[in-house]
Every structure is written in C-alpha cells, then in structure tokens.
C-alpha cells in the first residue's frame, strides 16, 4: 500500500529562513519528505516546529530559501497558491471548523467550491469520510454541538475530502481533553498505515513511536536531529535531544 | 380631521418618497459598504488604501456637504442627475462608509483560524471571504447595521433642502398653509418616519435572533 520513495521528494524545504522581527524562528531548514512517509516533528515550545509546519502551505511566508511540493515551487499569492493549498491538507490545533456550517457542509465546501464537484457527489464522499472517522451520525449538527475529539476528526475528514497529496497536522491533540486524544490518534494512525504522506507536529511520543517513519527534533529554530523513531528514542545523538527526552519520558 | 383628509395625497407621496429614497440608498450603501469592507481587509495594499481613503472622506464630511457636492458640484463637470437620484447617491455613498466600518468590525470578530482553515482547503481570498468570513461577520453586525439603517432613514430628511419632496420637506409647506395645525403636522411627519423605523427595529431584532449561531 505504501508507495515507496521515488526520486523526487514530495515536499522539500531547502535553506529556509524565517524571522519574526528580531527573532530568527527558522534557521537554514533543510528537510525532504518522500511519498508515503510519516514525519513527526517534536521539540520544546518555541522551537519553531509549528511555524515549520505552517510554512509548507504558506500560511506563514518565509524570508529566504525554497519550498517545493511535488516538484513545484510554492507560489507567492493568489490563485496559484490557492490551487496548491488544495493539495495540502491541514489539521489545526484548535480545529477551526466553519462555525456557521453543518458538519456535512464543512466537509463538502472545498470539494464543491475548489474541485467543482457536484453537491451530490461531494455529499456522498463526505458521508463516507465522516463514517470513516466515526462521526457519520453527526453530519447535520453544527461544530459547537460536537466534542473536541469529534470536531478534530471532522477536521481530518474535511482535509481528506480534497484528496490531498500530503497532510499537515499542527499539534492536533494539544487542545483535547485526555480521554479524547486517542480517538484522534487512532484515525491518524490508520491514515499513516494507508500510506498517506504526513507531517505531524505533536507531543504524543507514543504516536511518534508507533506511526512515524522518521522523527525530526527541533530546537531554537533549527533541526537538531533527524532519525528513525527507534534510534531517536533509544539512542539520540545530540545532547539537546537527550535532555529533552529525559524531561518528557521520565514521569 | 379636515387637515389630514385635505393633505393626505401630499403626505402619502412624501412618505413613499422617503421610503423609496431609504430603500435605494440603503441598498447602495449595503453593496458598496460590503465591497469597501472587503477591500479594507484585502491583501492588496492599494485596495486597502483606496477603501480607507473613501471611508475617512465620507465619514468625516457632513451629509449636507455631500448633498451639495452631488447636486451642485457634479453638474460643473457635466454629471447631471435628477434631484431624487442625487439624494439616493448622497445618502447611499455617505452611509456606505458607516456600513463598511460596521462590517469591518464584524470581520475582525471572526477568529483568524476560520480564514486560515478556508485558505488551507484551497479557497481563494474572495471565496474565503464570501463563504466563510462574511456570513459569520454579518451575524455579529446585525445590531450595528440596524443602527446605521435607522440613522440613514432619518438622514434622508436632508434631501428636503435639495428639492426632493420627502417627508421633512412637507413640514414648512404644510405649516405655511395651516398655521393653526403645527402640532398635527409634526405628528403626521413623525408618524411617517416611525412607520419605517419601528417595523425596522422589530425586523432587526427578529433577524438577530434567527441568525444567532452557536460558537
């Protein structure tokens, strides 16, 4: 099922730099993500991991360097950028479901307006996706009537409805009550198993061990270490990663 | 009663003129105000600048001066319109600035995550605004837009000074002919405005309740 890596990586960041005023939040980032690869980005708060994730669909602009998706350079603005974003699914920490639309409309909006699908086709597919993430029976409610975990699963369905080439997850479980985290991680794990290319910013080390092909550790705007989960968690090479892991794994 | 039956046709026509003027100017203000608000939040700096210039110009100019400009100023550059159309343009262009500001406050009340999610699924700026941001913004601005509407209905009375026979214009005319009935004349004109504003206030309240959304 998983497509094996081919020559050109699906997502490539090279020499990416970003500043917020004086703060150098991304420093010389080089990162390539192959088709079907699941990359988990971890690191302390303020390390730049969310910013990194958000530059991939240009919700955050960059000052220098280059980002390509499927060999195509990210356009600056306008329709070209919108077209490219349609191929990149994004799941936010705070869900960001459209508050004035029903669950079903949340999932069909993109397919109808961007992919120009008929309403009937879009709804059929949306219901399949909502069933897949386990919230099919909530289709006619509005977001505020759902629990956080349910809203986040709808957000995943909304992203999947665009048939994205890659999915970005920006701390998808950080705003959830503990008992709802697993229902979201289970959906993500099954996506990973089905071969979806994923970039996941998270603090869930269990998910990283279970589903990641590679763990990228960031600190102070730099990628400090990049390794398969087994190596990273048992034998991290940098002192900074050792220190970070000792703080989060020893309790 | 003699007074009312004698002057009913004049009062009725004046009322219909005020109503028509309000509806047309209101429509112009709503459409133009929405465009201006969209321009003010757009990513293109010249559009933002133009809209800001418009809003500041019209918001800070007395309505009477706007009327004077449209009715007497524009003919000097060979742009001549009827007094009624001039009144619609004056009130509409002026009120658009206030509609734009009310809408902009509504747009700012919609969380930035909503627009980000809209862009993330590939909607263009215009689509994000149309499908996601504005529908939510409109809901929060129903009460302030209601205020703008009611103020505008009353502002149409400035047209009396520029040769449009709307409700307020009947005051001096009727008072001259019926000096003993001043209070009745005032009552008739005030009731005329209230026939528009009171149902409006009720309608605004109904709309406000209907569009309220769970957050």
Short mmCIF file of C-alpha atoms in Angstrom, two decimals, chain B residues 112-203:
data_model
loop_
_atom_site.label_atom_id
_atom_site.label_comp_id
_atom_site.label_asym_id
_atom_site.label_seq_id
_atom_site.Cartn_x
_atom_site.Cartn_y
_atom_site.Cartn_z
CA UNK B 112 -8.31 34.23 12.30
CA UNK B 113 -8.48 30.42 12.39
CA UNK B 114 -11.64 30.50 10.27
CA UNK B 115 -9.92 32.31 7.40
CA UNK B 116 -6.81 30.12 7.77
CA UNK B 117 -8.89 26.96 7.52
CA UNK B 118 -10.67 28.37 4.47
CA UNK B 119 -7.37 29.16 2.74
CA UNK B 120 -5.95 25.79 3.77
CA UNK B 121 -8.61 23.91 1.78
CA UNK B 122 -7.72 25.96 -1.28
CA UNK B 123 -10.36 28.69 -1.28
CA UNK B 124 -9.15 31.94 -2.86
CA UNK B 125 -9.23 35.17 -0.85
CA UNK B 126 -12.57 36.12 -2.38
CA UNK B 127 -14.08 32.68 -1.73
CA UNK B 128 -12.84 32.64 1.87
CA UNK B 129 -14.48 35.99 2.45
CA UNK B 130 -17.72 35.06 0.70
CA UNK B 131 -18.17 31.53 2.03
CA UNK B 132 -16.65 31.65 5.49
CA UNK B 133 -15.81 35.08 6.90
CA UNK B 134 -18.61 37.40 5.72
CA UNK B 135 -21.52 35.07 6.61
CA UNK B 136 -20.20 34.97 10.17
CA UNK B 137 -19.36 38.69 10.18
CA UNK B 138 -22.89 39.64 9.06
CA UNK B 139 -24.34 37.85 12.05
CA UNK B 140 -22.40 39.87 14.56
CA UNK B 141 -23.10 43.16 12.79
CA UNK B 142 -26.89 42.91 12.58
CA UNK B 143 -27.38 45.25 15.59
CA UNK B 144 -24.83 47.90 14.47
CA UNK B 145 -26.09 47.69 10.87
CA UNK B 146 -29.60 48.21 12.24
CA UNK B 147 -28.41 51.41 13.89
CA UNK B 148 -26.85 52.57 10.63
CA UNK B 149 -30.10 51.84 8.77
CA UNK B 150 -32.30 53.76 11.23
CA UNK B 151 -29.90 56.71 11.28
CA UNK B 152 -29.91 56.63 7.48
CA UNK B 153 -33.71 56.71 7.23
CA UNK B 154 -33.71 59.87 9.29
CA UNK B 155 -30.75 61.31 7.36
CA UNK B 156 -32.82 61.20 4.17
CA UNK B 157 -34.53 64.33 5.59
CA UNK B 158 -31.53 66.36 4.40
CA UNK B 159 -32.94 65.84 0.89
CA UNK B 160 -35.66 68.33 1.85
CA UNK B 161 -33.07 71.06 1.44
CA UNK B 162 -32.20 69.85 -2.06
CA UNK B 163 -35.55 69.96 -3.85
CA UNK B 164 -36.78 66.46 -3.05
CA UNK B 165 -40.27 66.46 -1.60
CA UNK B 166 -39.91 63.81 1.04
CA UNK B 167 -41.50 63.81 4.50
CA UNK B 168 -39.45 66.59 6.10
CA UNK B 169 -40.00 68.83 3.07
CA UNK B 170 -43.74 68.82 3.76
CA UNK B 171 -43.19 70.50 7.15
CA UNK B 172 -42.61 74.10 6.01
CA UNK B 173 -45.03 73.73 3.14
CA UNK B 174 -47.92 72.49 5.31
CA UNK B 175 -47.05 74.86 8.14
CA UNK B 176 -47.33 77.87 5.86
CA UNK B 177 -50.77 76.84 4.68
CA UNK B 178 -52.12 75.57 8.02
CA UNK B 179 -50.55 77.76 10.70
CA UNK B 180 -53.03 76.56 13.33
CA UNK B 181 -52.18 72.89 12.90
CA UNK B 182 -48.42 72.89 13.51
CA UNK B 183 -48.60 70.14 16.13
CA UNK B 184 -50.72 67.94 13.87
CA UNK B 185 -48.28 68.49 11.00
CA UNK B 186 -45.33 67.49 13.19
CA UNK B 187 -47.25 64.45 14.39
CA UNK B 188 -48.02 63.38 10.81
CA UNK B 189 -44.39 63.66 9.73
CA UNK B 190 -43.00 61.90 12.81
CA UNK B 191 -45.53 59.07 12.38
CA UNK B 192 -44.37 58.82 8.77
CA UNK B 193 -40.77 58.18 9.87
CA UNK B 194 -41.91 55.81 12.60
CA UNK B 195 -43.86 53.78 10.07
CA UNK B 196 -40.43 52.89 8.64
CA UNK B 197 -38.19 52.81 11.71
CA UNK B 198 -40.38 50.96 14.21
CA UNK B 199 -41.03 47.93 11.97
CA UNK B 200 -37.32 48.06 11.05
CA UNK B 201 -36.30 47.79 14.70
CA UNK B 202 -38.65 44.83 15.10
CA UNK B 203 -37.29 43.22 11.93
#
